[in-house]
Amino acid sequence: QVQLVHSGAEMKKPGASVKVSCKASGYAFTDYYMHWVRQAPGQGLEWMGWIIPRSGGTKYAQKFQGRVTMTRDTSISTAYMELSRLRSDDTAVYFCVRDRDRWELLYVFDYWGQGTLVTVSS
Amino acid sequence: SFELTQPPSVSVSPGQTASITCSGDNLGEKYTSWYQQKPGQSPTLVIFQHRKRPSGIPERFSGSNSGNTATLTISGTQAVDEADYYCQAWDSSTVVFGGGTKLTVL
């Protein structure tokens, strides 16, 4: 079965960077687009971008351009999301989310990781 | 920029039909998905491409889309359906979520 397992919670100071990992299993990791979505406490969902593991190609939401970097290590079926110059309003749960169809970018999010809580506080 | 608007809350009695709307410019021309999120859990896909149900999602969940509005309908609502629901679409390679609707079954 498809599983997306996140790294543990992080606490960072403003201005620092955080790198969250998401280990995939149960499917062909390289062939499905992986998205990152975040959710601030008590708030809604916000899309950050995607990576296609086969090539490493990425697309970032305009809001995060210049601050976010999505990478992957195909040898261990793991995707990473690094966010730099953290601010207090970056405090959120960060989810990795698989797109539904193999090879295709559908923007349909069928499997979600459990999320990683990133807390930014001085 | 493209935005999706949902009512903050909807209430329904058990066994009745709940309808949650999502509005946005020309939404009928864009594929819409719906996600259910219960407290402390990750979201779950319940409807995609307007009206398709993933395997394992009960038949009481259905979707429609016309004009500027997408609608998630839950027929015979059960207490277990109480959750936050988010609509989602994409435009110009950017994904947008609605603000979410809290469904209360009382």
Short mmCIF file of N, CA and C in Angstrom, two decimals, chain B residues 1-10 19-27 32 34 68-72 85-89 96-101:
data_model
loop_
_atom_site.label_atom_id
_atom_site.label_comp_id
_atom_site.label_asym_id
_atom_site.label_seq_id
_atom_site.Cartn_x
_atom_site.Cartn_y
_atom_site.Cartn_z
N SER B 1 -5.92 37.28 -9.15
CA SER B 1 -5.56 35.88 -8.97
C SER B 1 -6.82 35.05 -8.75
N PHE B 2 -6.70 33.78 -9.09
CA PHE B 2 -7.83 32.87 -8.99
C PHE B 2 -8.13 32.54 -7.54
N GLU B 3 -9.39 32.64 -7.15
CA GLU B 3 -9.78 32.36 -5.77
C GLU B 3 -11.00 31.46 -5.73
N LEU B 4 -11.10 30.66 -4.69
CA LEU B 4 -12.26 29.80 -4.47
C LEU B 4 -12.90 30.18 -3.14
N THR B 5 -14.22 30.32 -3.15
CA THR B 5 -14.94 30.76 -1.97
C THR B 5 -15.91 29.68 -1.50
N GLN B 6 -15.81 29.34 -0.22
CA GLN B 6 -16.71 28.37 0.39
C GLN B 6 -17.40 29.01 1.59
N PRO B 7 -18.60 28.53 1.94
CA PRO B 7 -19.22 29.00 3.17
C PRO B 7 -18.41 28.45 4.35
N PRO B 8 -18.24 29.24 5.41
CA PRO B 8 -17.44 28.76 6.55
C PRO B 8 -18.04 27.54 7.24
N SER B 9 -19.35 27.46 7.26
CA SER B 9 -19.98 26.36 7.96
C SER B 9 -21.30 25.95 7.32
N VAL B 10 -21.60 24.69 7.46
CA VAL B 10 -22.87 24.10 7.01
C VAL B 10 -23.31 23.12 8.09
N SER B 19 -25.17 20.00 1.34
CA SER B 19 -24.57 20.55 0.12
C SER B 19 -23.57 21.63 0.51
N ILE B 20 -22.37 21.49 0.00
CA ILE B 20 -21.31 22.46 0.25
C ILE B 20 -20.89 23.04 -1.08
N THR B 21 -20.94 24.34 -1.20
CA THR B 21 -20.63 25.00 -2.46
C THR B 21 -19.23 25.58 -2.47
N CYS B 22 -18.74 25.78 -3.68
CA CYS B 22 -17.42 26.35 -3.91
C CYS B 22 -17.55 27.20 -5.16
N SER B 23 -17.26 28.47 -5.06
CA SER B 23 -17.44 29.35 -6.21
C SER B 23 -16.14 30.00 -6.62
N GLY B 24 -16.00 30.19 -7.93
CA GLY B 24 -14.82 30.83 -8.49
C GLY B 24 -15.07 31.14 -9.95
N ASP B 25 -14.35 32.09 -10.48
CA ASP B 25 -14.54 32.50 -11.86
C ASP B 25 -14.36 31.32 -12.82
N ASN B 26 -15.39 31.08 -13.64
CA ASN B 26 -15.33 30.02 -14.64
C ASN B 26 -14.93 28.66 -14.05
N LEU B 27 -15.35 28.40 -12.82
CA LEU B 27 -14.96 27.15 -12.15
C LEU B 27 -15.47 25.95 -12.93
N THR B 32 -12.44 20.20 -10.56
CA THR B 32 -12.53 20.48 -9.14
C THR B 32 -12.41 19.19 -8.34
N TRP B 34 -12.44 17.63 -4.14
CA TRP B 34 -12.90 17.89 -2.78
C TRP B 34 -12.14 16.98 -1.81
N ASN B 68 -20.09 28.92 -12.38
CA ASN B 68 -19.04 29.36 -11.48
C ASN B 68 -19.04 28.60 -10.15
N THR B 69 -19.83 27.54 -10.06
CA THR B 69 -20.00 26.87 -8.77
C THR B 69 -19.83 25.36 -8.87
N ALA B 70 -19.04 24.82 -7.94
CA ALA B 70 -18.94 23.38 -7.75
C ALA B 70 -19.65 23.05 -6.44
N THR B 71 -20.28 21.89 -6.41
CA THR B 71 -21.04 21.50 -5.22
C THR B 71 -20.68 20.08 -4.81
N LEU B 72 -20.39 19.92 -3.55
CA LEU B 72 -20.22 18.59 -2.95
C LEU B 72 -21.51 18.26 -2.23
N TYR B 85 -14.28 20.43 4.97
CA TYR B 85 -14.22 20.06 3.56
C TYR B 85 -13.61 21.21 2.76
N TYR B 86 -12.67 20.85 1.89
CA TYR B 86 -11.99 21.84 1.07
C TYR B 86 -12.19 21.51 -0.41
N CYS B 87 -12.54 22.52 -1.18
CA CYS B 87 -12.53 22.36 -2.63
C CYS B 87 -11.16 22.79 -3.14
N GLN B 88 -10.83 22.32 -4.32
CA GLN B 88 -9.51 22.62 -4.89
C GLN B 88 -9.60 22.58 -6.41
N ALA B 89 -8.93 23.49 -7.06
CA ALA B 89 -8.86 23.51 -8.51
C ALA B 89 -7.49 24.07 -8.89
N VAL B 96 -5.20 26.09 -6.26
CA VAL B 96 -5.90 26.93 -5.29
C VAL B 96 -6.85 26.07 -4.48
N PHE B 97 -6.88 26.29 -3.18
CA PHE B 97 -7.85 25.66 -2.30
C PHE B 97 -8.87 26.69 -1.85
N GLY B 98 -10.09 26.23 -1.64
CA GLY B 98 -11.06 27.07 -0.96
C GLY B 98 -10.70 27.18 0.51
N GLY B 99 -11.36 28.09 1.19
CA GLY B 99 -11.04 28.34 2.59
C GLY B 99 -11.51 27.26 3.54
N GLY B 100 -12.34 26.35 3.04
CA GLY B 100 -12.82 25.26 3.88
C GLY B 100 -14.19 25.52 4.46
N THR B 101 -14.95 24.44 4.60
CA THR B 101 -16.29 24.49 5.20
C THR B 101 -16.37 23.46 6.31
#
